[in-house]
Structure formats: C-alpha cells, structure tokens
Coordinates of C-alpha atoms in Angstrom, one line a residue:
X1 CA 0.0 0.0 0.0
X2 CA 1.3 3.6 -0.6
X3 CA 0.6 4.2 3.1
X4 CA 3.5 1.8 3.8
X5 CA 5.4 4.9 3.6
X6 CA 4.2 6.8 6.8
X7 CA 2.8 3.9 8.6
X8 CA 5.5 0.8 8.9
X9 CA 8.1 -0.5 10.1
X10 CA 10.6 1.1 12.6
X11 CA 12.1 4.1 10.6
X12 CA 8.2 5.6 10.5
X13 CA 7.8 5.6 14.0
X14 CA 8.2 9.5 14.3
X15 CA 5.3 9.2 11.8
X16 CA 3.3 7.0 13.5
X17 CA 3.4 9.5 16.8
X18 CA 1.9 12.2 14.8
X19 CA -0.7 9.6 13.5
X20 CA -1.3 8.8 16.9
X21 CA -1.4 12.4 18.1
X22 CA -4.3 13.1 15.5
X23 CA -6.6 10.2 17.3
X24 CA -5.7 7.7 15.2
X25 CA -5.3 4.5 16.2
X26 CA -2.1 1.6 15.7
X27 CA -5.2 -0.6 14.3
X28 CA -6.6 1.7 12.0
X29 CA -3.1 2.6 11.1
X30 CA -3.3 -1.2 9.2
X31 CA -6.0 -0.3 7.1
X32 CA -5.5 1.4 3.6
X33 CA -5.2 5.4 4.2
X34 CA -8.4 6.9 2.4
X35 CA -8.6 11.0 1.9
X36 CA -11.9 11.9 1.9
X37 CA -11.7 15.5 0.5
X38 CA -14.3 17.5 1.3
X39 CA -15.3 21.0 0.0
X40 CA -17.7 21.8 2.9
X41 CA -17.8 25.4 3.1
X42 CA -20.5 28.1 4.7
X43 CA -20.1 30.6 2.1
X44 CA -20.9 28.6 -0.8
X45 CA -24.9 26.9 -0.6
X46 CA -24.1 23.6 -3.0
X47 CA -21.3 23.0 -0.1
X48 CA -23.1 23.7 3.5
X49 CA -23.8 20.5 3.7
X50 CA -21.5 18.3 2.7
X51 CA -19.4 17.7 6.3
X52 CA -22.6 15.6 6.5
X53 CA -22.0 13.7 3.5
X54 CA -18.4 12.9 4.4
X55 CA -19.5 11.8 7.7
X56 CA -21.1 9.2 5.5
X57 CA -18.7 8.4 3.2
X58 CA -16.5 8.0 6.7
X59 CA -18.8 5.2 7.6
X60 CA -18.9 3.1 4.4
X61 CA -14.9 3.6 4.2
X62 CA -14.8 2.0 8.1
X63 CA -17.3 -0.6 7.2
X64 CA -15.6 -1.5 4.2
X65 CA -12.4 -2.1 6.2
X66 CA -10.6 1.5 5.2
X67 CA -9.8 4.4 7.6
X68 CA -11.1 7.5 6.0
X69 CA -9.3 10.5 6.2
X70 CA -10.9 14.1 6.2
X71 CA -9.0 16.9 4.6
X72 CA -10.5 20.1 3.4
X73 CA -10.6 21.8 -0.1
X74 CA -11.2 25.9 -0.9
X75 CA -14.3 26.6 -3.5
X76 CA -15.5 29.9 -4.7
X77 CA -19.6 30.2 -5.4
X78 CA -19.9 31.4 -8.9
X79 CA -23.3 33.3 -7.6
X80 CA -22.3 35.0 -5.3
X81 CA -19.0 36.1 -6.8
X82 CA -21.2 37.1 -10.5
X83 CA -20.4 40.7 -11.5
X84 CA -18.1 41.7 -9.5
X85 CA -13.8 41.5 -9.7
X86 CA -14.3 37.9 -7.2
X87 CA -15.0 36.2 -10.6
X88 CA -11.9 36.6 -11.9
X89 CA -11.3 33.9 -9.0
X90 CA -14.0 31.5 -10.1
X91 CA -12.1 29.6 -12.9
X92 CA -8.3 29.7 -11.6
X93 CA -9.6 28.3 -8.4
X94 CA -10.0 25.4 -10.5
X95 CA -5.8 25.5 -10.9
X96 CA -5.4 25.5 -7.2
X97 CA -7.8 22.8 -5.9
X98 CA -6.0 20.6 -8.3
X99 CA -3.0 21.3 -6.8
X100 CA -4.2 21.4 -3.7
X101 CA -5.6 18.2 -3.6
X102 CA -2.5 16.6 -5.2
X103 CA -0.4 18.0 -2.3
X104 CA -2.7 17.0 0.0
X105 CA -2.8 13.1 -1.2
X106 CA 0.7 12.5 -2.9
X107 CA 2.4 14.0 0.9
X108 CA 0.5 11.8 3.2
X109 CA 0.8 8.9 1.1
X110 CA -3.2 8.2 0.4
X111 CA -4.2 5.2 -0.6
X112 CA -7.2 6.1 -2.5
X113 CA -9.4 9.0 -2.2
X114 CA -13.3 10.3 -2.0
X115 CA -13.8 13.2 -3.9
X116 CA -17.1 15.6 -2.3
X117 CA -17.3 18.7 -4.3
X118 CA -20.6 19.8 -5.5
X119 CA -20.4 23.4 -7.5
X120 CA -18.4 24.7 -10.5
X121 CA -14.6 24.6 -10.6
X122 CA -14.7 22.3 -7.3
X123 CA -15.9 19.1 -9.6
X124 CA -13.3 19.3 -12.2
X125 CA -10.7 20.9 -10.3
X126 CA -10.9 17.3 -8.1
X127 CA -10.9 15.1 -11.4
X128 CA -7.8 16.9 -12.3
X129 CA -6.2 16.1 -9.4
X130 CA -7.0 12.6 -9.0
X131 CA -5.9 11.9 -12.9
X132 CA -2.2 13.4 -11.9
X133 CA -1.9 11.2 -8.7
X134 CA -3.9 8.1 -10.5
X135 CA -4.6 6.7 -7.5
X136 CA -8.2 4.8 -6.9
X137 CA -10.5 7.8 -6.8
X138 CA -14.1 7.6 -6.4
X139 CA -16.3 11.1 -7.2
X140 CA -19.4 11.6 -4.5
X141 CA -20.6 14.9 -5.3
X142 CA -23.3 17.2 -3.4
X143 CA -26.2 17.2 -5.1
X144 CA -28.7 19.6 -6.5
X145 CA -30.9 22.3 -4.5
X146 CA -34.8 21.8 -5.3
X147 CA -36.3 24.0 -7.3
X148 CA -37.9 27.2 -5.8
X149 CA -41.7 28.4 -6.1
X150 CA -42.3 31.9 -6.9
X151 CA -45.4 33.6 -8.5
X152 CA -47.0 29.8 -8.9
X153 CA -44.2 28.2 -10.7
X154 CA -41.3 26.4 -10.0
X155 CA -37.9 28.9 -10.3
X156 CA -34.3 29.4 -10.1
X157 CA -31.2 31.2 -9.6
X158 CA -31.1 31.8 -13.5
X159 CA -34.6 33.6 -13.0
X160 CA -33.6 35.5 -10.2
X161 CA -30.7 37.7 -12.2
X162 CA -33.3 37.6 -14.9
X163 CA -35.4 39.3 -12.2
X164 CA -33.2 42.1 -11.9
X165 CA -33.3 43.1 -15.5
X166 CA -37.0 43.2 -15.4
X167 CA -37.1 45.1 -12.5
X168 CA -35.2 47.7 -14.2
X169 CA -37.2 47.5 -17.5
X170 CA -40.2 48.4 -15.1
X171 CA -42.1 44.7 -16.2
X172 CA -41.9 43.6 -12.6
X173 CA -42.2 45.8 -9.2
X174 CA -40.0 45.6 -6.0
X175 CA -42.5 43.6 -4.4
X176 CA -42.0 40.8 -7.2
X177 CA -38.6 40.9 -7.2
X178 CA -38.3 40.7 -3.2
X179 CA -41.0 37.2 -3.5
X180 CA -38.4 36.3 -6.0
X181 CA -35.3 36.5 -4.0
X182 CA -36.8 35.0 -1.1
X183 CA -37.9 31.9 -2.7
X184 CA -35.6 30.6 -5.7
X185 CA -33.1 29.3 -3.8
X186 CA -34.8 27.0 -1.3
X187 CA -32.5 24.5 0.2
X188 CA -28.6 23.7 0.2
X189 CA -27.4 21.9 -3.3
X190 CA -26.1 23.0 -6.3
X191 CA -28.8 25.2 -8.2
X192 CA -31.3 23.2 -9.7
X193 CA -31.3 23.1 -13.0
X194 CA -28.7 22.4 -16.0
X195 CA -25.9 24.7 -14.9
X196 CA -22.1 24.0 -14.6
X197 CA -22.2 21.8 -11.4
X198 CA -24.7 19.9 -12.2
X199 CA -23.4 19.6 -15.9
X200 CA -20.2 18.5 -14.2
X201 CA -21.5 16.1 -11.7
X202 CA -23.7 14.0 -13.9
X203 CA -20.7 14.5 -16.4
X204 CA -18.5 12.5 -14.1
X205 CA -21.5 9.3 -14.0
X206 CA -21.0 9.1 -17.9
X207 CA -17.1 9.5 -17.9
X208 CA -17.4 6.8 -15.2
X209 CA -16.0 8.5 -12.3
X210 CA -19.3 8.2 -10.0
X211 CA -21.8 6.2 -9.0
X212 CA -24.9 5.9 -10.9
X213 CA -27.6 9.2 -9.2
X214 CA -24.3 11.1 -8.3
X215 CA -25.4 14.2 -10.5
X216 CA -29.2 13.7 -9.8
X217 CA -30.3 12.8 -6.5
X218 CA -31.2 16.4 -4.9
X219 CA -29.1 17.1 -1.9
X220 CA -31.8 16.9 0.8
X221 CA -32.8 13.3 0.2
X222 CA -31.9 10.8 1.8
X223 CA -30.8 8.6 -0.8
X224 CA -27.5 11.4 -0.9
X225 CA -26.6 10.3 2.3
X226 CA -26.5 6.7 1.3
X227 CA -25.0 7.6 -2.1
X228 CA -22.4 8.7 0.1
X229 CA -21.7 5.3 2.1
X230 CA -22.0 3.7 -0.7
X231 CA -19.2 6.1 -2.3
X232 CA -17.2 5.0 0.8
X233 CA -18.0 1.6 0.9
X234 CA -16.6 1.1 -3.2
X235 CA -13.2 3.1 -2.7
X236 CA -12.2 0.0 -0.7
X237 CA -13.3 -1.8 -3.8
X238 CA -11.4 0.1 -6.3
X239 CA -8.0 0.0 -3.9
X240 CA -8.2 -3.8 -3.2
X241 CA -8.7 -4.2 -7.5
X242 CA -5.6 -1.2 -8.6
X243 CA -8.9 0.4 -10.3
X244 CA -7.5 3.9 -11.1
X245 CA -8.5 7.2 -12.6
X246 CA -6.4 6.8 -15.8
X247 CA -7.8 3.4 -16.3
X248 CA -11.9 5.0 -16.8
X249 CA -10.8 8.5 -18.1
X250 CA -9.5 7.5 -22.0
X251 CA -10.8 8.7 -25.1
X252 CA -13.5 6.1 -25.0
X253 CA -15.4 7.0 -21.7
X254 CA -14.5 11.5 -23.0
X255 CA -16.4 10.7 -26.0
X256 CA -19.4 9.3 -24.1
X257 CA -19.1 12.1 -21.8
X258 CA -19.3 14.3 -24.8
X259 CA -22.2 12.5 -26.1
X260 CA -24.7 12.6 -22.7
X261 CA -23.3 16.4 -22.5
X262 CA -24.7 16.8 -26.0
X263 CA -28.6 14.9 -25.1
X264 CA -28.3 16.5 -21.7
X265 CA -27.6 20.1 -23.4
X266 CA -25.2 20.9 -20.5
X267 CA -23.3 24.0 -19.5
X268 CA -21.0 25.8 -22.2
X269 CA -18.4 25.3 -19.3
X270 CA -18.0 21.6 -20.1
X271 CA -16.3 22.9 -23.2
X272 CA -13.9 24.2 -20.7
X273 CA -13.3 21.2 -18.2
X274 CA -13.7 18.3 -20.0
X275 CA -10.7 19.7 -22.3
X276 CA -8.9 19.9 -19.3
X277 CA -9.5 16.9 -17.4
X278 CA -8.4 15.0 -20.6
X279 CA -5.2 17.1 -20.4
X280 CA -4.4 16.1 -17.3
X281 CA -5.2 12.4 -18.5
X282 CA -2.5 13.0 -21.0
X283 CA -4.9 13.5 -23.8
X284 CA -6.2 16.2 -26.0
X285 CA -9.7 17.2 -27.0
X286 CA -10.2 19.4 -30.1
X287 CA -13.5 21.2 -30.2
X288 CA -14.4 19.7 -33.8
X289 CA -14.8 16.6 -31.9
X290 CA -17.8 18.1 -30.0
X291 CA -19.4 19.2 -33.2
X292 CA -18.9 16.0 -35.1
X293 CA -20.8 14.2 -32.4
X294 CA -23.3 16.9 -31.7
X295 CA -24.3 15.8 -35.5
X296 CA -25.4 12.3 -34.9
X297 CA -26.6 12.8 -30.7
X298 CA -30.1 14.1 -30.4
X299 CA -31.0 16.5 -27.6
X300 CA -33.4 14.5 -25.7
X301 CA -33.3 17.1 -22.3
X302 CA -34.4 21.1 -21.8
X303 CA -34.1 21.6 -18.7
X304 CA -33.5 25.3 -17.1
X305 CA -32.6 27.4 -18.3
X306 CA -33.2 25.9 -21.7
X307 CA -36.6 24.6 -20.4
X308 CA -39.2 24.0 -18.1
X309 CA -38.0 21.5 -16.1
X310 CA -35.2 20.9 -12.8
X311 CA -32.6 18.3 -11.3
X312 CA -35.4 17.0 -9.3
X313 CA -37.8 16.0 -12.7
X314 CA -34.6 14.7 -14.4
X315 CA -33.7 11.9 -11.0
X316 CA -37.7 11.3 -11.2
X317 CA -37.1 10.5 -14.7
X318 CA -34.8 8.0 -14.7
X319 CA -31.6 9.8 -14.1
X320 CA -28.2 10.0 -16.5
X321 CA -28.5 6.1 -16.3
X322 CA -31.9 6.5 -18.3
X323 CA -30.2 8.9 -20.9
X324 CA -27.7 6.7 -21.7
X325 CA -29.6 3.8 -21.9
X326 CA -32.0 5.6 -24.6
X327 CA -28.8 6.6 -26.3
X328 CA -27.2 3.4 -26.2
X329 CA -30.1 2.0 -28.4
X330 CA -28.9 3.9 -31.2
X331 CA -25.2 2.4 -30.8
X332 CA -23.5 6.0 -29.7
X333 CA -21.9 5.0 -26.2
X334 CA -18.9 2.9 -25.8
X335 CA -20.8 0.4 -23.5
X336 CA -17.6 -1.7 -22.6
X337 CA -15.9 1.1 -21.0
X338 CA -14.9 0.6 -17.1
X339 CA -16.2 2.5 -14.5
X340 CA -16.0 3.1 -10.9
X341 CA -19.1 0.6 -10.2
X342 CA -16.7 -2.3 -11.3
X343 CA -18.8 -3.2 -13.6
X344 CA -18.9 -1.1 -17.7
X345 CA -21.3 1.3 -18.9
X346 CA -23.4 -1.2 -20.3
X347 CA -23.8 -3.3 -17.0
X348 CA -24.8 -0.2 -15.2
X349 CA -27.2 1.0 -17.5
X350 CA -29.0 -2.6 -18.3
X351 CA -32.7 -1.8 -16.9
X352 CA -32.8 2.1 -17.1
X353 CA -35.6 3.2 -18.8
X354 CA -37.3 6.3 -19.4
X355 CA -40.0 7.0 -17.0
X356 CA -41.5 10.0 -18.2
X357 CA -40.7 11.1 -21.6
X358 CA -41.7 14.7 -21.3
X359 CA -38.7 15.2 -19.1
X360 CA -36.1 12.8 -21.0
X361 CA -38.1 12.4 -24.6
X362 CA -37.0 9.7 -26.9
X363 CA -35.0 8.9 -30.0
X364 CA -37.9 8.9 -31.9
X365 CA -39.3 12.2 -30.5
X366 CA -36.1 14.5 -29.4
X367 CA -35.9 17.9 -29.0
X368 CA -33.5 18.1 -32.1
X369 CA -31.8 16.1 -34.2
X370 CA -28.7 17.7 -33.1
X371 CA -26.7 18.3 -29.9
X372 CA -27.4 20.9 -27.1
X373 CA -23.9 22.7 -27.2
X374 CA -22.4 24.1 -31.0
X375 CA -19.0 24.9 -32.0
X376 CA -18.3 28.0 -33.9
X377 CA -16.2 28.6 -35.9
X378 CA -15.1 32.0 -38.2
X379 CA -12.9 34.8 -39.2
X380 CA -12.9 36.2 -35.6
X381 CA -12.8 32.9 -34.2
X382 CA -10.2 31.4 -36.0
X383 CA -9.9 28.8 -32.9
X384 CA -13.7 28.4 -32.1
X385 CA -16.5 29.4 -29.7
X386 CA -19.2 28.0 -28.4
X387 CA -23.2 28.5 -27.6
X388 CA -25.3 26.6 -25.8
X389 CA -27.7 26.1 -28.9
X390 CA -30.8 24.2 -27.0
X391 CA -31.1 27.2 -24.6
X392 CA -31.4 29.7 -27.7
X393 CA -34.5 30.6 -29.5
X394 CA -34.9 29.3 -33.0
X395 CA -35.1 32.6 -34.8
X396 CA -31.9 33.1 -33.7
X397 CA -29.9 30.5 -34.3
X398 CA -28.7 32.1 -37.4
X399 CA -29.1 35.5 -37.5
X400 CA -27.4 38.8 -38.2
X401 CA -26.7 42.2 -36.6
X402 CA -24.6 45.3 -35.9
X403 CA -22.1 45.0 -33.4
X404 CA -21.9 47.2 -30.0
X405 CA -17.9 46.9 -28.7
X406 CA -17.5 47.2 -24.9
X407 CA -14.2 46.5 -23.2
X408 CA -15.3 44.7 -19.6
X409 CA -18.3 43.1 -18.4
X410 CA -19.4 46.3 -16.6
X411 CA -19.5 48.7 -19.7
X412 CA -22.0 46.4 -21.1
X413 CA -24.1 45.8 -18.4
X414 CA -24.3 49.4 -17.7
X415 CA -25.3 50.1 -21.8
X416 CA -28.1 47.1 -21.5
X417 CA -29.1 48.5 -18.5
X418 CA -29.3 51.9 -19.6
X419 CA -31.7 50.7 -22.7
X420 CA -28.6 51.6 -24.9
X421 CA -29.1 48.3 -26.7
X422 CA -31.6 48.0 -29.7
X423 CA -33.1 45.0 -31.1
X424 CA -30.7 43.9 -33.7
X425 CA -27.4 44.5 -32.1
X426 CA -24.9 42.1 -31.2
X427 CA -23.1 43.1 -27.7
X428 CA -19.6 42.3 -28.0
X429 CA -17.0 41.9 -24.7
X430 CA -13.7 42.3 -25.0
X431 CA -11.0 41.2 -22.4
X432 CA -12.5 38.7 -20.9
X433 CA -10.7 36.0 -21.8
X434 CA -8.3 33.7 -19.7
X435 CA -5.6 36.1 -20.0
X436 CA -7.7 39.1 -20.4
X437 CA -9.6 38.8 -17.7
X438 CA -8.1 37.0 -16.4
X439 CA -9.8 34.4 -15.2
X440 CA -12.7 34.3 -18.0
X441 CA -15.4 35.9 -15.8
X442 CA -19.1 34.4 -16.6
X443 CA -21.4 36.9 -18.4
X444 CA -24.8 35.8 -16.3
X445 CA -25.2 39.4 -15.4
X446 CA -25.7 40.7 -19.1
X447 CA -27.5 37.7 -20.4
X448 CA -30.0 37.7 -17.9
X449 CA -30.6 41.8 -18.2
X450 CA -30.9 41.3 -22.2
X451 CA -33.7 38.0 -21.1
X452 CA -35.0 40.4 -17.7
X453 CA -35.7 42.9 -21.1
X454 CA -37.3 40.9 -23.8
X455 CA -34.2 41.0 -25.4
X456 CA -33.0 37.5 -26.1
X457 CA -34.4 37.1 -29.1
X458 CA -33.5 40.0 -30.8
X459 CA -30.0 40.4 -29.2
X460 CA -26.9 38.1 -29.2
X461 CA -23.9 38.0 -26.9
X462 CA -20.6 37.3 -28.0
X463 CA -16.9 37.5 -25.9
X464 CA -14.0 36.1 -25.3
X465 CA -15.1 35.3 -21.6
X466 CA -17.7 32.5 -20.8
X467 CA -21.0 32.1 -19.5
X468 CA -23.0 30.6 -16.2
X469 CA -24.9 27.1 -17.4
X470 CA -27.7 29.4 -16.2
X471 CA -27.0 31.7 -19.5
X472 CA -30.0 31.5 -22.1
X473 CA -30.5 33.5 -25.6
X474 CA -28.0 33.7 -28.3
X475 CA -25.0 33.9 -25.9
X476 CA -21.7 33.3 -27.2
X477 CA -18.4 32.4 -25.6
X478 CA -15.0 31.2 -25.5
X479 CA -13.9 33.0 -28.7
X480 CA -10.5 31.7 -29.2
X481 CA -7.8 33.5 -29.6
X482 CA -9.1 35.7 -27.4
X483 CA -8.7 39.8 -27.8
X484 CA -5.9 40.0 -25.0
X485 CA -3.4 37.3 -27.1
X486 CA -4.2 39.3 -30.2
X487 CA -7.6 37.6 -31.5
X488 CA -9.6 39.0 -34.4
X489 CA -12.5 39.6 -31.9
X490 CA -10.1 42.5 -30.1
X491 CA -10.3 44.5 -34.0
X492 CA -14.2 44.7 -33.8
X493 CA -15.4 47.9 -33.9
X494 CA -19.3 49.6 -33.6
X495 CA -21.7 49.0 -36.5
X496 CA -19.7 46.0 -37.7
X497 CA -22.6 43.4 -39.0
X498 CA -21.7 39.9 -37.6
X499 CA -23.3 36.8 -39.1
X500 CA -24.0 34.0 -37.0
X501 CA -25.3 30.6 -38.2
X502 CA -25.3 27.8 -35.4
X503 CA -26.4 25.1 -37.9
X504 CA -23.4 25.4 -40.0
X505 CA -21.2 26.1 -37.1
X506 CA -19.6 29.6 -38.6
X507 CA -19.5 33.2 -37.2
X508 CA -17.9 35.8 -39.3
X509 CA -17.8 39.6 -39.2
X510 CA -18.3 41.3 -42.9
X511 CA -14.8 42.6 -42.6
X512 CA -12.1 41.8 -45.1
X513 CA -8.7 40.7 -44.6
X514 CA -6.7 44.3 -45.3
X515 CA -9.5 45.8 -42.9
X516 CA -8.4 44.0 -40.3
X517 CA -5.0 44.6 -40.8
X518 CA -5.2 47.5 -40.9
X519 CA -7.0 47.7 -37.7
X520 CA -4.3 45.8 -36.1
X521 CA -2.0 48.7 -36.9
X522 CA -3.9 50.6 -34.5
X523 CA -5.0 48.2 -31.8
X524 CA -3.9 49.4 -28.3
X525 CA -4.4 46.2 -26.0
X526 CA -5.7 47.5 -22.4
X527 CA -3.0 46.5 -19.3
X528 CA -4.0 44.3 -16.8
X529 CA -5.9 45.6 -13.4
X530 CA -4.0 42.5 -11.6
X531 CA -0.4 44.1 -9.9
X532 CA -0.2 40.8 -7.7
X533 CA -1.1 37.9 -6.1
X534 CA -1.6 34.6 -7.5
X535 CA -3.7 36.0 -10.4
X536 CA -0.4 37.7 -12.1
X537 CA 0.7 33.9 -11.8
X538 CA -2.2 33.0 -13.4
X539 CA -2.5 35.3 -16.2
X540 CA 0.8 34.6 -17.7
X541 CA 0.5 30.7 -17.7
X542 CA -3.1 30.4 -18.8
X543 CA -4.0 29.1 -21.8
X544 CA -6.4 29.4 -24.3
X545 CA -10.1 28.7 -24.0
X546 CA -10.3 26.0 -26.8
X547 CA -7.1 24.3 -25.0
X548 CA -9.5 24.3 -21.7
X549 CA -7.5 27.2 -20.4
X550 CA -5.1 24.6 -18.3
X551 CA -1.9 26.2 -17.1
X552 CA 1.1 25.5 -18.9

C-alpha cells in the first residue's frame, strides 16, 4: 500500500506518533489510508452540507475495512462572486484545488481518495487532481438544490438575475422581485437546473467517475446520504482491485461524456473542463470533436434554463442512467468502457428506462436532431467558440446584426441596463478572456438583463469570456484566440454586421482581410488591473479557451 510509507516498520515511528497524536489508532493505522476531500464550506450553498455527507462516506470507508481521512478543499460560489472582480477567482480556483488536492494526497501517502465537491470549478478541479496522482478515486458529489416556487411556478437562480433586468425595464415591481429573491433558492445543493455543477457532476456518471444518481439525487434526500456510504463503501473496492482514474478516463469513456453532455444540453463550461481533465489524462480534445458528435446525438433534455424543467424532474425520470440507456439503443456510447461501479457502462445501465418522456423524450421524438452545445467557428474565431444552442431561440440561431464593442463586463451591463441596446445588435465583450480577464469571468449578469428585457431574441452575446450554465439567448463564448493574445474579436469595432449561423457552425464579421490589418495597426491592447497575487501567476501561464484554459 502507498501508506506503507508513513505507517511501517521502525524508521516511520516519528510518523506513526503524529498519526497517533491526531486520534488515530495503531489498528486503524493497518488499514488502507483513504482521503476523503471534502469542500464543505459556509459561504458557498451547493457546499453547506456536505461535512454531512463525508460523515457518510467515513462510515462506508470503516465498514468496508478503510480508515477514512478528512482533509478540506477551498471553492469559490460562482453566484455569489457574478459581477463583481471575485469572478476573476471563479475559474483559476480550479488550478489550485488541483494542486491542492494533489499536495494534500501525494504528501500523506493516500491510498485512495473520496472526492465531495458539488459546484463549479470544485468538480473538475478534483478530477484533475485525481488523474495526476492516478490513485483509486471515487467522485461523490453534493447534489442539486430543489427548485424554488415563486409567482406559482417552480424557479431558479437563472430567473432570479433575470429578475433584476425586469425590474429595471419596469415589467416587474419591487415587491416581485423581493417574493423572488426570497424563494428561488430553497435549500442547500447545487442550483437546480442544467448549470455547470450539475453539468459536471452528472458529467462524471458518464465519464465513469461516479456512482450511478451522483449528479441527480437532490441534496436533501436521503438517498444522498446513502450515495455517500455507498461512495465509501466502493473506494475499498477500487483500492483492493488497482482500479485507477487513468484506467476510466481514455478517449472512449470522454467521448461518451461528450455524447450525454450533447442529449443532456449541459453548460457551455463543459467545453472548458472536459478539455482539461483530458489534459491532465494526457490526452487532447479538439472542439471539432464536439461538433462531429453533436451531428449524430439528439438533444433529448431542456431543462432550465433551456426549459421547463429541474434536477429534481430529471432523477424522477430515470436519471443520467436512463439517458444513456436511450442513447445506447442507437449504438453512440462505448458500452464496454470501465467504470468506478466495477462493472462497464453497459452493465450499469441494463434496466434504465425512461419514465417520463416529457422530461427525458425519446430517440424517436427529441428535442433536435442535433446536440445541445455548438462549436463556432469563423474569421474572428479562427480557434472556435461556443453556444449553448438548445437554450437559444430558434429565430436566432442564425441570424445577423450590428455589433456594440464594450471593453469589460461592466461597460455592457451598464449600456443594456441603460436601454442603450436595440433589437438587432450584437453586444460584443472584450478582455474577458483567460488572460484578459483574467480568469474568464461568466457573463450571467448581461444575459440575464438582455432575457429580464425581452431582449434574447433579438440580441446576441458574443466574448471572449464565458457564461454561467444558467445563460440563455444567443449567448456566445470562449472565442479563441481571445482579444488580450491578439484575436480578431479585439479588432471589432461599432456598427460592424456579424453573421451567425449555429447550424453550419460559422461566425464571421463582414470585414475583409486588409481591414483588419489595418486595424491591427492601431490596436492598443488594455493592461492588466492585476499588480499581484496569485492572479499575475495566473495570467501569464493560462492558456487558451479551446485548450481548456489549463496552465502550462
């Protein structure tokens, strides 16, 4: 066992003392070492309560014959951090829970670990840890929040910053908005519907990395908690068998992640992550890969923002095990891949079925023909962007308009807010890129106010930063190369038309070649705001968006 190292024979017995000195016991000591990494925080609602959960994971790692091991890990609520210069933190937090977690489990000598992270960066910044140290990892993440009632139907976070654009359009009063506030966010859990944690965490049940319900079951059930011991209970499992990270995560089991993120219609973040939890699986994702199998995998799921429907309907429905299984029938998951059940895809899967098919709809009857995310690609995004295409109405999926150029988030928001922008204009954000930025801030805060306005479907989004999974309307992100390394989008100017055509996968400004040359003569690249800290770090190691903006 790797805790050999700090637990045997006479040379560790300095070791051993400090073991001892921590509670531990000379009989647990014999047991396989198990880090049980928990992100349990009181700032961050998906996280409150998950010292709860690794209570339970504790237990199925003792009755599996393991001694479990709590250590903590930061996390950074995307919410509560939109709008503002915190999130410039969101997305390089990812970075340092990686690292974190790796110093954390390669120093104490771990021999396996249970991962508990529930929001955001937290999910993949774990994966990307586990995959360097490729020691038996098991995923057991939070869970989502239920949905929230307000004005007699079931709501969100994503409606709530839509709120505050329709309070300042004058459609909705202060009382409203206060009934709105009060109830969208009703218990602890990831926000409810198809945003970046969730996205991520039932992401990591079709790459394999979690139990089946691990990106489902809402947080306040019961069956979480039991999830959990069951979480604990299978690390044993995958230490006694060598089962390891590297061994699920291939180009096999990314591909069939890719595929359930396309029926699912996840976040635009995925884009992001999965990228870079394939880098640190020593492999490389290019986004043309998305779009080729967003071409043969129907969208079989709206759920909010895209639609109607929550986390909650989806688990009632038959879970990500019930996706896959519809998908499988048409041959487009790797069924023989491994996972951390034991068993493959196919063995986990056998018996799902759909059990209502106005949440998860059919083969026969999806809600496109065609995946939930698209892949743009164009003259000022040579490297591609990408749009979360079931979220966007169909009149504008290809459609053209006059751009409006703002450098920074809060230019734009204070234009839109303003009722500066006019049906037909494109709002275009400059700087926000992983350099630029840096960090890649998420643009929920203008989406919502153009949606808050009526203006979704007669205004589109585009920047070089990146967008909340609870971003709806023609809002486009990621444009690589970015305007801070020198991209094409940087040379945009006001009253610019920009075609857009998400069914062909192109976006291209009706500006020639020697125009934007010529442009490029004149382009005066802002300085950075960041003077220190870990961000400077940051901001010179970053890479691009398309690369999944890992460090290198």
């Amino acid at each position: 066992m790797i805790s050999d190292k700090v637990t045997k024979g006479a040379d560790r017995a300095p070791h051993r003392s400090l073991f001892y000195a921590a509670g531990f016991t000379d009989e647990e000591l014999k047991k396989p070492l198990i880090g049980v990494v928990s992100a349990m925080s009181e700032i961050i609602p998906g996280h409150t309560h998950l010292d709860k959960l690794a209570e339970a994971v504790k237990a199925g790692v003792y009755a599996a014959g393991g001694t479990p091991v709590v250590v903590p890990s930061i996390g950074v609520c995307d919410g509560i951090v939109m709008g503002h210069r915190g999130m410039h933190y969101s997305l390089a937090s990812r970075e340092l829970i990686a690292d974190s977690l790796e110093t954390l489990a390669a120093s104490h000598c771990f021999d396996g670990l249970v991962l508990i992270p529930n929001c955001d960066k937290i999910v993949p910044g774990m994966v990307m840890g586990a995959l360097r140290l490729d020691i038996p990892a098991i995923v057991c993440s939070g869970g989502p929040m239920l949905a929230g009632r307000a004005g007699g139907r079931k709501t969100s976070l994503s409606q709530m910053f839509e709120a505050v654009g329709a309070f300042k359009a004058g459609i909705i009063d202060e009382k409203e908005l206060c009934e709105r506030e009060e109830n969208s966010c009703p218990t602890c859990g990831s926000c409810s519907g198809m945003f970046t944690a969730n996205s991520m965490n039932c992401l990591c049940e079709a790459i394999g990395l979690a139990l089946p319900g691990n990106g489902t079951i809402p947080a306040p059930y019961s069956a979480r908690i039991q999830l959990a011991k069951r979480s604990g209970a299978q690390i044993m499992e995958l230490v006694r068998r060598g089962i390891t990270p590297r061994m699920i995560v291939n180009m096999r089991s990314l591909k069939n992640a890719i595929t359930v993120d396309m029926a699912l219609g996840c976040s635009t973040n995925s884009a992001l992550h999965l990228p870079a939890i394939a880098h640190e699986a020593g492999l490389k994702l290019d986004l043309t890969l998305f779009n080729e199998i967003s071409e043969h995998t129907p969208n079989l799921c709206h759920l909010a923002p895209a639609g109607e429907h929550y986390m909650e309907e989806l688990q009632e429905a038959g879970g990500v095990t019930a996706v896959m299984h519809e998908l499988s029938k048409a041959g487009l998951l790797d069924t023989d891949c491994m996972t951390v059940t034991g068993h493959t895809v196919g063995e986990n899967i056998e018996g799902s079925c759909i059990k209502d098919t106005c949440i998860i709809r059919t083969l026969e009857e999806p809600y496109s023909k065609t995946g939930g995310l698209a892949f743009l690609f164009g003259n000022i995004a040579k490297k591609g962007c990408v749009v979360k295409r079931s979220a966007v109405a169909e009149e504008m999926r290809v459609h053209s308009g006059t751009a409006r150029v703002f450098n920074g988030e809060e230019a734009a928001v204070k234009a839109i807010y303003a009722g500066e922008i006019r049906p037909g204009d494109i709002v275009v954000i400059l700087y926000e890129g992983p350099k630029g930025g840096p960090g890649m801030r998420e643009m929920l805060v203008p989406t919502s106010a153009l949606v808050g306005m009526k203006l979704d479907k007669d205004v589109a989004l585009i920047t070089d930063g990146r967008f909340s999974g609870a971003s709806r309307g023609a809002a486009i992100g990621h444009v690589s190369p970015e305007a801070a390394a020198g991209g094409r989008i940087g040379l945009l100017r006001d009253g610019d038309i920009i075609d857009i055509d998400m069914e062909r996968y192109t976006i291209n400004a009706r500006v020639t070649e020697e125009e934007f040359e010529e442009r490029r003569k004149t382009q005066s690249i802002p300085g950075t705001w960041v003077k220190g800290g870990w961000l400077s770090r940051y901001q010179r190691m970053v890479t691009s968006a398309d690369e999944g903006a890992v460090l290198k």
